[in-house]
Short mmCIF file of C-alpha atoms in Angstrom, two decimals:
data_model
loop_
_atom_site.label_atom_id
_atom_site.label_comp_id
_atom_site.label_asym_id
_atom_site.label_seq_id
_atom_site.Cartn_x
_atom_site.Cartn_y
_atom_site.Cartn_z
CA MET A 1 53.84 95.43 179.70
CA ARG A 2 52.02 93.63 176.88
CA LEU A 3 53.68 90.93 174.73
CA GLU A 4 53.70 93.28 171.70
CA ASP A 5 55.59 95.88 173.73
CA HIS A 6 58.19 93.30 174.79
CA ILE A 7 58.71 92.35 171.14
CA ILE A 8 59.18 95.96 170.03
CA THR A 9 61.65 96.54 172.88
CA LEU A 10 63.66 93.45 171.86
CA VAL A 11 63.72 94.62 168.22
CA LEU A 12 65.04 98.01 169.26
CA LEU A 13 67.68 96.42 171.50
CA PHE A 14 68.82 94.14 168.68
CA SER A 15 69.05 97.15 166.37
CA CYS A 16 71.22 98.85 168.97
CA ILE A 17 73.70 95.95 168.99
CA LYS A 18 74.15 96.20 165.20
CA VAL A 19 74.05 99.97 164.85
CA CYS A 20 76.03 101.00 167.91
CA VAL A 21 79.11 99.20 166.53
CA LEU A 22 78.79 101.22 163.34
CA GLN A 23 78.31 104.52 165.16
CA THR A 24 81.45 104.03 167.26
CA ASP A 25 83.43 103.96 163.99
CA LEU A 26 81.99 107.32 162.93
CA LYS A 27 82.74 110.76 164.33
CA CYS A 28 79.33 110.90 165.93
CA ASP A 29 80.30 113.25 168.76
CA ASP A 30 81.59 115.91 166.40
CA ILE A 31 80.04 119.25 167.42
CA ASN A 32 78.56 119.84 163.95
CA THR A 33 76.93 116.40 163.96
CA GLN A 34 75.47 117.03 167.41
CA LYS A 35 74.09 120.38 166.28
CA LEU A 36 72.45 118.75 163.26
CA CYS A 37 70.80 116.21 165.58
CA VAL A 38 69.52 118.58 168.26
CA ASP A 39 67.92 120.81 165.64
CA GLN A 40 65.46 117.99 164.85
CA ASP A 41 62.16 117.79 166.74
CA TRP A 42 60.55 114.81 165.03
CA CYS A 43 61.63 111.19 165.30
CA ASP A 44 61.48 110.67 161.51
CA SER A 45 63.40 113.85 160.70
CA CYS A 46 65.90 112.94 163.43
CA LEU A 47 66.80 109.57 161.93
CA GLN A 48 66.88 110.93 158.38
CA SER A 49 69.14 113.85 159.22
CA HIS A 50 72.32 111.81 159.92
CA ILE A 51 73.30 108.19 160.64
CA CYS A 52 74.66 109.30 164.05
CA CYS A 53 71.35 110.83 165.16
CA ASN A 54 69.17 108.72 167.46
CA TYR A 55 65.88 109.50 169.16
CA CYS A 56 64.91 109.12 172.84
CA TYR A 57 61.24 108.31 173.43
CA ASP A 58 61.62 107.83 177.21
CA LYS A 59 58.61 109.63 178.72
CA SER A 60 60.57 110.80 181.75
CA TYR A 61 63.46 112.18 179.68
CA THR A 62 63.85 115.99 179.85
CA GLY A 63 66.65 116.71 177.35
CA ARG A 64 66.67 117.18 173.60
CA ARG A 65 65.21 113.97 172.21
CA CYS A 66 67.31 113.86 169.03
CA ASN A 67 71.03 113.50 169.71
CA THR A 68 73.99 111.19 169.36
CA LYS A 69 73.94 107.97 171.35
CA ASN A 70 76.57 109.12 173.85
CA GLN A 71 74.82 112.43 174.47
CA LEU A 72 71.46 110.74 175.03
CA LEU A 73 72.98 108.32 177.55
CA LEU A 74 74.86 111.13 179.31
CA SER A 75 71.54 112.96 179.60
CA ASN A 76 70.01 109.89 181.30
CA CYS A 77 67.79 108.58 178.51
CA ASN A 78 66.83 104.96 179.17
CA GLU A 79 68.88 102.97 176.61
CA THR A 80 65.98 100.57 176.03
CA MET A 81 63.93 103.55 174.88
CA ILE A 82 66.26 104.89 172.22
CA GLU A 83 65.21 104.63 168.58
CA PHE A 84 68.57 103.78 167.04
CA ASN A 85 69.43 104.77 163.51
CA GLN A 86 69.71 101.64 161.39
CA MET A 87 71.71 101.23 158.23
CA SER A 88 69.98 100.10 155.09
CA ARG A 89 69.71 96.31 154.80
CA VAL A 90 69.69 93.73 152.01
CA MET A 91 68.05 90.33 152.49
CA LYS A 92 68.03 87.49 149.96
CA GLN A 93 64.51 86.17 149.40
CA ILE A 94 65.10 83.70 146.54
CA ASN A 95 68.60 82.31 146.04
CA LYS A 96 68.47 79.19 143.86
CA PRO A 97 71.74 77.70 142.54
CA PHE A 98 72.92 78.28 138.99
CA THR A 99 71.44 76.21 136.16
CA THR A 100 70.40 72.67 136.96
CA LYS A 101 68.84 70.00 134.75
CA ASP A 102 65.36 71.25 135.63
CA GLU A 103 65.78 75.01 135.49
CA ILE A 104 67.94 77.57 133.67
CA ILE A 105 69.28 80.13 136.14
CA GLN A 106 72.04 82.59 135.24
CA ILE A 107 71.59 85.25 137.96
CA LYS A 108 72.08 84.54 141.66
CA PRO A 109 70.24 85.50 143.86
CA GLN A 110 66.99 85.95 141.96
CA ASN A 111 65.04 88.05 144.45
CA VAL A 112 66.14 90.41 147.24
CA LEU A 113 64.49 92.73 149.75
CA VAL A 114 66.23 96.08 150.27
CA GLN A 115 65.41 98.44 153.12
CA LEU A 116 66.68 101.87 152.07
CA LYS A 117 67.24 104.90 154.24
CA LYS A 118 67.71 108.39 152.88
CA GLY A 119 71.27 109.16 151.77
CA ILE A 120 72.74 105.77 152.77
CA PRO A 121 74.35 103.96 149.75
CA THR A 122 73.32 100.30 149.80
CA ASN A 123 75.05 97.58 147.76
CA ILE A 124 73.26 94.56 146.31
CA THR A 125 75.80 91.90 145.33
CA PHE A 126 74.82 89.35 142.69
CA SER A 127 76.54 86.93 140.31
CA TYR A 128 76.03 86.04 136.65
CA LYS A 129 77.11 82.78 135.02
CA LEU A 130 76.46 81.83 131.40
CA ALA A 131 74.32 78.69 131.25
CA GLU A 132 75.41 75.84 129.04
CA ASN A 133 73.00 75.13 126.15
CA TYR A 134 70.99 78.30 126.71
CA PRO A 135 68.18 78.27 124.07
CA LEU A 136 68.73 80.13 120.78
CA ASP A 137 66.05 81.52 118.46
CA LEU A 138 67.67 82.38 115.09
CA TYR A 139 65.48 84.29 112.63
CA TYR A 140 66.87 84.29 109.09
CA LEU A 141 65.70 87.53 107.44
CA GLY A 142 66.59 87.06 103.78
CA ASP A 143 67.28 89.88 101.33
CA LEU A 144 65.51 88.41 98.28
CA SER A 145 66.52 91.09 95.81
CA MET A 146 67.86 89.71 92.51
CA SER A 147 71.46 90.61 93.40
CA MET A 148 71.33 88.25 96.41
CA LYS A 149 70.07 85.25 94.41
CA PRO A 150 73.48 83.49 94.24
CA SER A 151 73.95 83.90 97.99
CA MET A 152 70.54 82.40 98.68
CA LYS A 153 71.45 79.32 96.66
CA ILE A 154 74.75 78.99 98.51
CA PHE A 155 73.03 79.30 101.89
CA ALA A 156 70.53 76.59 100.94
CA SER A 157 73.35 74.28 99.86
CA LEU A 158 75.31 74.96 103.05
CA GLY A 159 72.26 74.17 105.13
CA GLN A 160 73.40 70.59 105.71
CA HIS A 161 76.22 71.99 107.87
CA LEU A 162 73.93 74.30 109.84
CA PRO A 163 72.67 71.79 112.46
CA SER A 164 76.17 70.59 113.39
CA ASN A 165 77.45 74.16 113.70
CA LEU A 166 74.49 75.38 115.76
CA THR A 167 74.79 72.36 118.05
CA LYS A 168 78.30 73.57 118.97
CA LEU A 169 76.66 76.77 120.25
CA THR A 170 73.69 75.17 122.00
CA LYS A 171 71.72 71.94 121.81
CA HIS A 172 68.49 73.90 122.09
CA TYR A 173 67.97 76.01 118.97
CA LYS A 174 65.06 76.93 116.73
CA LEU A 175 64.98 78.51 113.27
CA ALA A 176 62.50 80.80 111.51
CA PHE A 177 62.49 82.54 108.14
CA GLY A 178 61.20 85.73 106.55
CA SER A 179 62.19 87.76 103.50
CA PHE A 180 62.00 91.33 102.24
CA GLY A 181 62.23 93.41 99.09
CA ASP A 182 60.99 97.01 99.19
CA LYS A 183 57.82 99.10 99.09
CA PRO A 184 56.04 97.96 95.88
CA ALA A 185 55.59 101.43 94.39
CA MET A 186 57.55 103.93 92.32
CA PRO A 187 60.35 104.90 92.62
CA PHE A 188 61.30 101.62 94.37
CA TYR A 189 59.55 99.24 91.93
CA TYR A 190 58.31 99.67 88.38
CA THR A 191 54.53 99.76 88.52
CA ASP A 192 53.39 99.16 84.95
CA GLU A 193 51.12 96.13 84.63
CA GLU A 194 53.75 93.75 83.28
CA SER A 195 56.44 94.77 85.83
CA ALA A 196 53.99 94.60 88.71
CA ARG A 197 53.19 91.03 87.69
CA ASP A 198 56.83 90.03 87.13
CA PRO A 199 59.48 92.70 87.87
CA CYS A 200 62.29 90.63 86.30
CA LYS A 201 60.69 89.88 82.94
CA LYS A 202 61.61 93.06 81.05
CA ALA A 203 65.15 93.67 82.25
CA MET A 204 66.47 90.16 82.85
CA GLU A 205 64.27 87.94 80.74
CA GLU A 206 63.64 85.60 83.65
CA SER A 207 60.77 85.23 86.05
CA CYS A 208 60.66 86.38 89.68
CA GLU A 209 58.25 87.19 92.50
CA PRO A 210 55.98 90.29 92.31
CA GLY A 211 57.22 93.10 94.52
CA TYR A 212 56.51 93.09 98.25
CA SER A 213 57.89 94.76 101.36
CA PHE A 214 58.14 91.95 103.96
CA ARG A 215 56.84 88.41 104.11
CA HIS A 216 57.07 86.04 107.09
CA HIS A 217 57.40 82.47 105.78
CA LEU A 218 58.04 80.15 108.72
CA ASN A 219 57.51 80.29 112.49
CA PHE A 220 60.24 79.03 114.80
CA THR A 221 60.85 75.32 114.47
CA SER A 222 63.45 72.84 115.67
CA ASN A 223 63.05 70.94 112.37
CA THR A 224 66.04 72.05 110.28
CA GLU A 225 64.80 70.24 107.17
CA ASP A 226 61.53 72.18 107.16
CA PHE A 227 63.49 75.40 107.53
CA LEU A 228 65.84 74.62 104.63
CA ASP A 229 62.95 73.52 102.39
CA VAL A 230 61.19 76.86 102.87
CA VAL A 231 64.39 78.85 102.30
CA SER A 232 65.38 76.96 99.14
CA SER A 233 61.88 77.25 97.64
CA SER A 234 61.68 81.03 98.12
CA ARG A 235 61.82 83.14 94.95
CA VAL A 236 63.68 86.43 94.56
CA THR A 237 62.13 89.74 93.51
CA ALA A 238 63.63 92.82 91.84
CA ASN A 239 63.41 96.39 93.06
CA VAL A 240 64.80 99.39 91.16
CA ASP A 241 67.22 101.29 93.40
CA ASP A 242 70.28 100.19 95.36
CA LEU A 243 68.58 100.57 98.74
CA ASP A 244 66.09 98.14 100.23
CA GLY A 245 63.30 97.89 102.79
CA ALA A 246 65.12 95.93 105.51
CA LEU A 247 63.98 98.34 108.24
CA ASP A 248 60.31 97.73 107.38
CA ALA A 249 61.01 94.01 107.71
CA LEU A 250 62.98 94.36 110.94
CA LEU A 251 60.24 96.37 112.62
CA GLN A 252 57.62 93.73 111.75
CA VAL A 253 59.78 90.85 112.97
CA LEU A 254 60.21 92.69 116.27
CA ALA A 255 56.58 93.80 116.54
CA CYS A 256 55.24 90.32 115.69
CA ASN A 257 57.39 88.40 118.18
CA GLU A 258 54.34 86.56 119.57
CA THR A 259 53.00 85.70 116.09
CA ILE A 260 56.42 84.52 114.95
CA ASN A 261 56.68 82.57 118.22
CA PHE A 262 59.91 83.82 119.80
CA SER A 263 60.55 81.90 123.03
CA PRO A 264 60.33 84.03 126.19
CA LEU A 265 63.48 82.42 127.60
CA SER A 266 66.02 82.38 124.77
CA ARG A 267 68.77 84.36 123.10
CA LYS A 268 67.02 85.98 120.14
CA ILE A 269 69.11 86.77 117.04
CA ILE A 270 68.07 88.04 113.62
CA LEU A 271 70.47 87.10 110.79
CA LEU A 272 70.30 89.64 107.95
CA PRO A 273 72.57 88.95 104.92
CA THR A 274 72.49 91.85 102.43
CA ASP A 275 74.41 93.71 99.73
CA SER A 276 72.36 96.92 99.98
CA LEU A 277 72.05 100.05 102.08
CA LEU A 278 68.83 100.82 103.96
CA HIS A 279 65.89 103.07 103.27
CA SER A 280 64.99 104.90 106.49
CA ALA A 281 62.50 107.44 107.86
CA GLY A 282 61.58 110.05 105.27
CA ASP A 283 62.30 107.95 102.18
CA GLY A 284 58.75 106.57 102.15
CA ILE A 285 57.38 109.99 101.20
CA LEU A 286 58.62 109.34 97.65
CA ALA A 287 56.05 106.54 97.39
CA GLY A 288 53.32 108.39 99.29
CA ALA A 289 53.95 106.41 102.50
CA VAL A 290 53.97 109.25 105.01
CA ARG A 291 52.59 107.88 108.27
CA LYS A 292 55.12 107.23 111.02
CA PRO A 293 55.07 103.50 111.84
CA ASP A 294 54.43 102.32 115.38
CA LEU A 295 55.41 99.07 117.04
CA LYS A 296 52.35 97.11 115.93
CA CYS A 297 52.20 93.76 114.16
CA LEU A 298 50.65 94.37 110.73
CA LEU A 299 50.90 90.98 109.03
CA ASP A 300 47.96 89.41 107.22
CA LYS A 301 47.06 85.71 107.36
CA ASN A 302 49.71 85.01 104.70
CA GLY A 303 52.41 86.70 106.77
CA GLU A 304 52.68 89.74 104.49
CA TYR A 305 53.14 93.32 105.74
CA THR A 306 49.91 95.12 104.88
CA LYS A 307 50.73 98.80 105.50
CA SER A 308 53.95 99.23 103.51
CA LEU A 309 52.36 101.83 101.19
CA ILE A 310 50.81 103.77 104.09
CA ASN A 311 53.56 103.73 106.71
CA ASP A 312 56.94 105.36 106.16
CA TYR A 313 60.13 103.42 106.85
CA PRO A 314 61.03 103.38 110.56
CA ALA A 315 63.86 105.49 111.94
CA LEU A 316 66.92 103.76 113.38
CA ASP A 317 66.04 104.90 116.89
CA GLN A 318 62.69 103.09 116.54
CA ILE A 319 64.56 99.92 115.63
CA GLU A 320 66.86 100.42 118.62
CA PHE A 321 63.84 100.85 120.92
CA ALA A 322 62.22 97.68 119.55
CA LEU A 323 65.46 95.68 119.94
CA ARG A 324 65.84 96.89 123.52
CA LYS A 325 62.20 96.26 124.41
CA ASN A 326 62.17 92.73 122.98
CA LYS A 327 65.80 91.90 123.88
CA VAL A 328 66.77 90.91 120.34
CA ASN A 329 70.15 91.17 118.56
CA ILE A 330 71.02 91.47 114.85
CA ILE A 331 73.85 89.98 112.81
CA PHE A 332 74.40 92.05 109.66
CA ALA A 333 76.24 89.87 107.11
CA VAL A 334 77.25 92.50 104.53
CA LYS A 335 78.39 91.35 101.11
CA THR A 336 80.03 94.55 99.83
CA LEU A 337 83.04 95.81 101.79
CA SER A 338 82.42 99.47 100.95
CA LYS A 339 78.88 99.20 102.34
CA MET A 340 80.07 97.36 105.40
CA TYR A 341 81.43 100.64 106.84
CA TYR A 342 77.91 102.06 106.71
CA TYR A 343 76.71 99.22 108.94
CA LEU A 344 79.73 99.45 111.22
CA ASN A 345 79.02 103.13 111.80
CA MET A 346 75.38 102.36 112.52
CA THR A 347 76.20 99.63 115.03
CA SER A 348 78.77 101.77 116.84
CA SER A 349 76.24 104.54 117.41
CA THR A 350 72.46 104.05 117.33
CA LEU A 351 72.45 100.24 117.50
CA LYS A 352 75.47 99.92 119.78
CA GLY A 353 75.32 96.77 121.88
CA TYR A 354 72.48 95.27 119.85
CA ALA A 355 74.12 94.52 116.49
CA PHE A 356 77.15 92.71 115.06
CA VAL A 357 78.58 93.32 111.57
CA GLY A 358 80.58 90.80 109.57
CA GLU A 359 81.78 90.68 105.97
CA LEU A 360 79.90 88.18 103.85
CA GLN A 361 82.21 86.71 101.22
CA GLU A 362 81.22 87.07 97.58
CA ASP A 363 80.22 83.40 97.38
CA ALA A 364 78.58 83.60 100.86
CA THR A 365 80.37 80.43 101.98
CA ASN A 366 81.27 81.99 105.35
CA ILE A 367 77.66 82.63 106.40
CA VAL A 368 77.72 79.85 109.03
CA ASP A 369 80.99 81.23 110.45
CA LEU A 370 79.38 84.68 110.76
CA ILE A 371 76.50 83.16 112.72
CA THR A 372 79.03 81.64 115.14
CA LYS A 373 81.03 84.87 115.52
CA GLY A 374 77.90 86.94 116.03
CA TYR A 375 76.52 84.51 118.58
CA TYR A 376 79.69 84.57 120.69
CA ASN A 377 79.88 88.35 120.40
CA PHE A 378 76.54 88.55 122.22
CA ALA A 379 76.77 85.49 124.48
CA GLN A 380 80.25 86.30 125.83
CA THR A 381 79.18 89.80 126.86
CA VAL A 382 76.94 90.62 129.80
CA SER A 383 75.47 94.07 130.34
CA PHE A 384 73.11 95.07 133.14
CA MET A 385 70.71 97.96 133.47
CA MET A 386 68.08 99.20 135.92
CA ASN A 387 65.22 101.25 134.52
CA THR A 388 64.66 104.01 137.09
CA THR A 389 63.54 106.83 134.78
CA GLU A 390 60.44 107.29 136.96
CA GLN A 391 62.42 107.08 140.22
CA GLU A 392 64.11 110.49 140.26
CA TYR A 393 64.68 110.05 143.99
CA LEU A 394 66.92 107.01 143.39
CA ASP A 395 70.57 107.09 142.35
CA VAL A 396 71.90 103.87 140.76
CA LYS A 397 75.51 102.81 140.12
CA PHE A 398 76.90 99.50 138.84
CA PHE A 399 80.23 97.89 139.77
CA ALA A 400 81.75 94.66 138.45
CA ASP A 401 84.67 92.34 139.17
CA CYS A 402 85.05 91.24 135.54
CA GLU A 403 88.43 89.56 136.03
CA ASN A 404 87.53 87.78 139.30
CA HIS A 405 90.41 89.55 141.08
CA GLY A 406 88.29 90.86 143.93
CA ILE A 407 88.45 94.42 142.55
CA PHE A 408 85.18 96.11 141.60
CA ASN A 409 85.26 98.84 138.96
CA GLU A 410 82.36 101.12 138.11
CA THR A 411 80.86 99.42 135.06
CA SER A 412 77.77 97.42 134.13
CA VAL A 413 79.45 95.46 131.30
CA CYS A 414 81.87 92.51 131.25
CA TYR A 415 83.38 90.74 128.22
CA GLY A 416 84.85 87.28 127.62
CA LEU A 417 82.74 85.50 130.22
CA GLY A 418 83.74 81.90 129.57
CA ASN A 419 82.10 79.67 132.16
CA ARG A 420 83.05 81.88 135.12
CA ALA A 421 80.62 83.38 137.62
CA ILE A 422 81.05 87.16 137.41
CA LYS A 423 80.27 89.27 140.49
CA PHE A 424 78.39 92.56 140.22
CA LYS A 425 77.23 95.18 142.68
CA VAL A 426 74.42 97.64 142.16
CA GLU A 427 74.53 100.58 144.54
CA LEU A 428 71.21 102.21 145.42
CA THR A 429 70.97 105.57 147.19
CA ALA A 430 67.66 107.20 148.08
CA LYS A 431 68.09 110.96 147.64
CA TYR A 432 64.83 111.41 149.51
CA ILE A 433 62.05 109.17 150.77
CA PRO A 434 59.11 108.96 148.32
CA GLU A 435 55.50 109.04 149.45
CA HIS A 436 54.99 105.36 148.69
CA GLN A 437 56.78 103.01 151.07
CA ARG A 438 57.38 100.06 148.73
CA GLU A 439 58.05 99.28 145.08
CA THR A 440 59.57 96.54 142.92
CA LEU A 441 62.46 97.27 140.55
CA TYR A 442 64.50 95.01 138.28
CA VAL A 443 68.19 94.60 137.47
CA GLU A 444 67.96 93.35 133.88
CA GLU A 445 70.44 91.82 131.46
CA LYS A 446 70.39 93.96 128.34
CA ASN A 447 70.01 91.27 125.67
CA ILE A 448 68.16 88.33 127.26
CA ASN A 449 65.29 87.92 129.71
CA GLU A 450 67.38 87.44 132.84
CA LYS A 451 66.68 89.69 135.80
CA LEU A 452 67.13 90.18 139.53
CA THR A 453 63.94 91.27 141.29
CA VAL A 454 64.58 94.03 143.85
CA ASN A 455 61.80 94.68 146.36
CA VAL A 456 62.50 98.09 147.88
CA GLU A 457 61.20 99.31 151.23
CA TYR A 458 61.89 102.97 151.98
CA VAL A 459 62.52 103.23 155.72
CA SER A 460 61.39 106.50 157.26
CA SER A 461 58.89 105.78 160.04
CA CYS A 462 60.06 105.30 163.62
CA GLN A 463 59.18 102.06 165.38
CA CYS A 464 58.50 103.90 168.62
CA SER A 465 55.30 105.13 166.95
CA ASN A 466 53.99 101.60 167.59
CA TYR A 467 55.09 101.57 171.25
CA LYS A 468 51.99 101.84 173.48
CA ASP A 469 51.83 102.47 177.22
CA GLU A 470 49.83 104.55 179.65
CA GLY A 471 51.00 107.74 177.93
CA ASN A 472 47.61 108.29 176.35
CA LYS A 473 46.07 108.68 179.83
CA PHE A 474 48.84 111.10 180.77
CA CYS A 475 48.23 113.24 177.68
CA GLY A 476 44.61 114.08 178.53
CA HIS A 477 43.24 115.84 175.44
CA GLY A 478 45.83 114.29 173.15
CA THR A 479 47.72 111.19 171.99
CA TYR A 480 51.09 109.95 173.22
CA ARG A 481 53.67 108.93 170.62
CA CYS A 482 57.48 108.72 170.70
CA GLY A 483 57.82 110.64 173.97
CA ARG A 484 55.48 113.49 173.00
CA CYS A 485 51.90 114.47 173.59
CA TYR A 486 50.08 115.30 170.37
CA CYS A 487 47.37 117.68 171.60
CA GLU A 488 43.95 118.05 170.04
CA GLU A 489 43.05 121.41 168.52
CA GLY A 490 42.52 124.01 171.22
CA TRP A 491 44.67 122.29 173.85
CA SER A 492 48.29 122.76 174.88
CA GLY A 493 50.71 122.08 177.70
CA SER A 494 53.02 119.19 178.53
CA ASN A 495 50.06 116.85 179.09
CA CYS A 496 47.51 118.62 176.83
CA SER A 497 45.52 119.86 179.82
CA GLU A 498 45.68 123.59 179.12
CA ASN A 499 42.81 125.13 177.16
CA CYS A 500 44.13 127.59 174.59
CA GLU A 501 41.18 129.92 175.17
CA ASN A 502 42.54 130.61 178.65
CA LEU A 503 46.15 131.14 177.49
CA ASP A 504 48.18 133.62 175.49
CA PHE A 505 47.67 132.72 171.80
CA ARG A 506 51.41 132.30 171.35
CA SER A 507 51.29 129.04 173.32
CA CYS A 508 49.24 127.47 170.54
CA ARG A 509 50.62 129.11 167.42
CA SER A 510 51.65 126.89 164.51
CA TYR A 511 55.07 125.38 163.93
CA GLU A 512 55.41 127.32 160.67
CA THR A 513 55.79 130.54 162.68
CA ASP A 514 57.38 129.11 165.82
CA PRO A 515 59.89 126.28 165.16
CA HIS A 516 60.06 125.11 168.77
CA PRO A 517 58.83 121.94 170.53
CA GLU A 518 55.24 123.22 170.84
CA PHE A 519 53.46 123.53 167.50
CA VAL A 520 50.23 122.73 165.72
CA LEU A 521 50.23 119.68 163.43
CA LYS A 522 47.55 119.22 160.76
CA THR A 523 46.25 115.65 160.55
CA GLU A 524 43.39 114.11 158.62
CA SER A 525 41.16 113.99 161.70
CA ALA A 526 42.08 117.08 163.70
CA ASN A 527 44.58 119.83 164.38
CA VAL A 528 46.89 118.83 167.20
CA ALA A 529 49.56 120.69 169.14
CA VAL A 530 52.74 118.71 169.79
CA VAL A 531 54.67 119.12 173.01
CA ASN A 532 57.57 117.44 174.77
CA VAL A 533 56.72 115.33 177.79
CA ASN A 534 59.26 116.83 180.19
#
């Protein structure tokens, strides 16, 4: 026997040691289980039919090749030539410790290999621990309508307290700034020549910025003074109605994440203080902006949104998609209590899990507190997902021990993390084996770029297919595999020595019309008849 054959035999014996223990705990000799096994003719279909079914590829064996372990041994199958049914397996491939000085790691392990068998639920256990000083990117999206002018001044004056407060959240933070008004066209802005030049002049007898939809002022920076200088020097504008173009601005901030320079590895939060409601999809028609916006960055070299009079306002579900895709959260700091309920309703439905709403006091002095509350709302919650929309053959369930009591409940979300390591399980079940044998999936945290890489191998092929001996010589006009002769087209018999032209045609008819051990199998190279070697 060749070295390769010895290795395969040892692998099968090792599998027996692991699997036989499992099968003794199951009712494998139940009559219904045995019947299910013996009805299978193929090695692959045998192992996929039930965990108790095993396959004998002993050439000298004369019984039914698919049966329970005990029945195969009672029928004198050589135990070293039994293809034992293996359970699915999970192997850790990368398992670095949680965050160190050199690397931020919040999920452990980071990479696993899963061997899945049809119908066998397989659990992947992993842990999540919130890293200290995880980076924060805070984008201040200012409502620069005239009614928010006092709040802007307050925020600029409170800026001296911002660094000390943010440092309590994380030592690694960056700030960026953009502002919005509304679509600069009737009925959202007056469009006569004087109003277009200065929309505040007529009504308020003071000067302000010409109308615009969204303007990005400052990329992310760790220099707080630069940030506050840009914010304090920004001028307000004045639209006509009580609604504003915040959704136009939000979509551009999300679409331009590379231009704005969001960090790949950070908690990304947009702070949006406002005292207005939102224009949404359909409202743009009033200004002739009818085209549905897509998730493209449309800022010019000055950071201004260029298609505001062509594209309609985005719908809330587009904003939700963009938040989910880019893993960004929003803090709505709402100045008017009556309007706050509008935002609360929005964040409890379409934007659920991605937005936090807080009441902004009339003098806006609690803006820094709202940043802190919003940050902890997101940071102290962990939510996992696995995108398997294209894997209809895969069933996914999440379980978590949120309280560290050793009890796993079916959920993918835990709250109030503290500095504990929270254990999760994701259960994968292959409803059937897909054509491809391997793929890579990801268990992802909903709001930050943390993920567990899951390399999946779908186990269906029998290892005895690789077992070579002198069977090929025995099979004559055919190939020996897993205890059978696979006869070439036109040949039949236990060793493929009988010419079909000299036999009754029924000896060579196809499996589709005769579901017995002898049948014709279509392959890429030839038609072959398959027979038991008895």
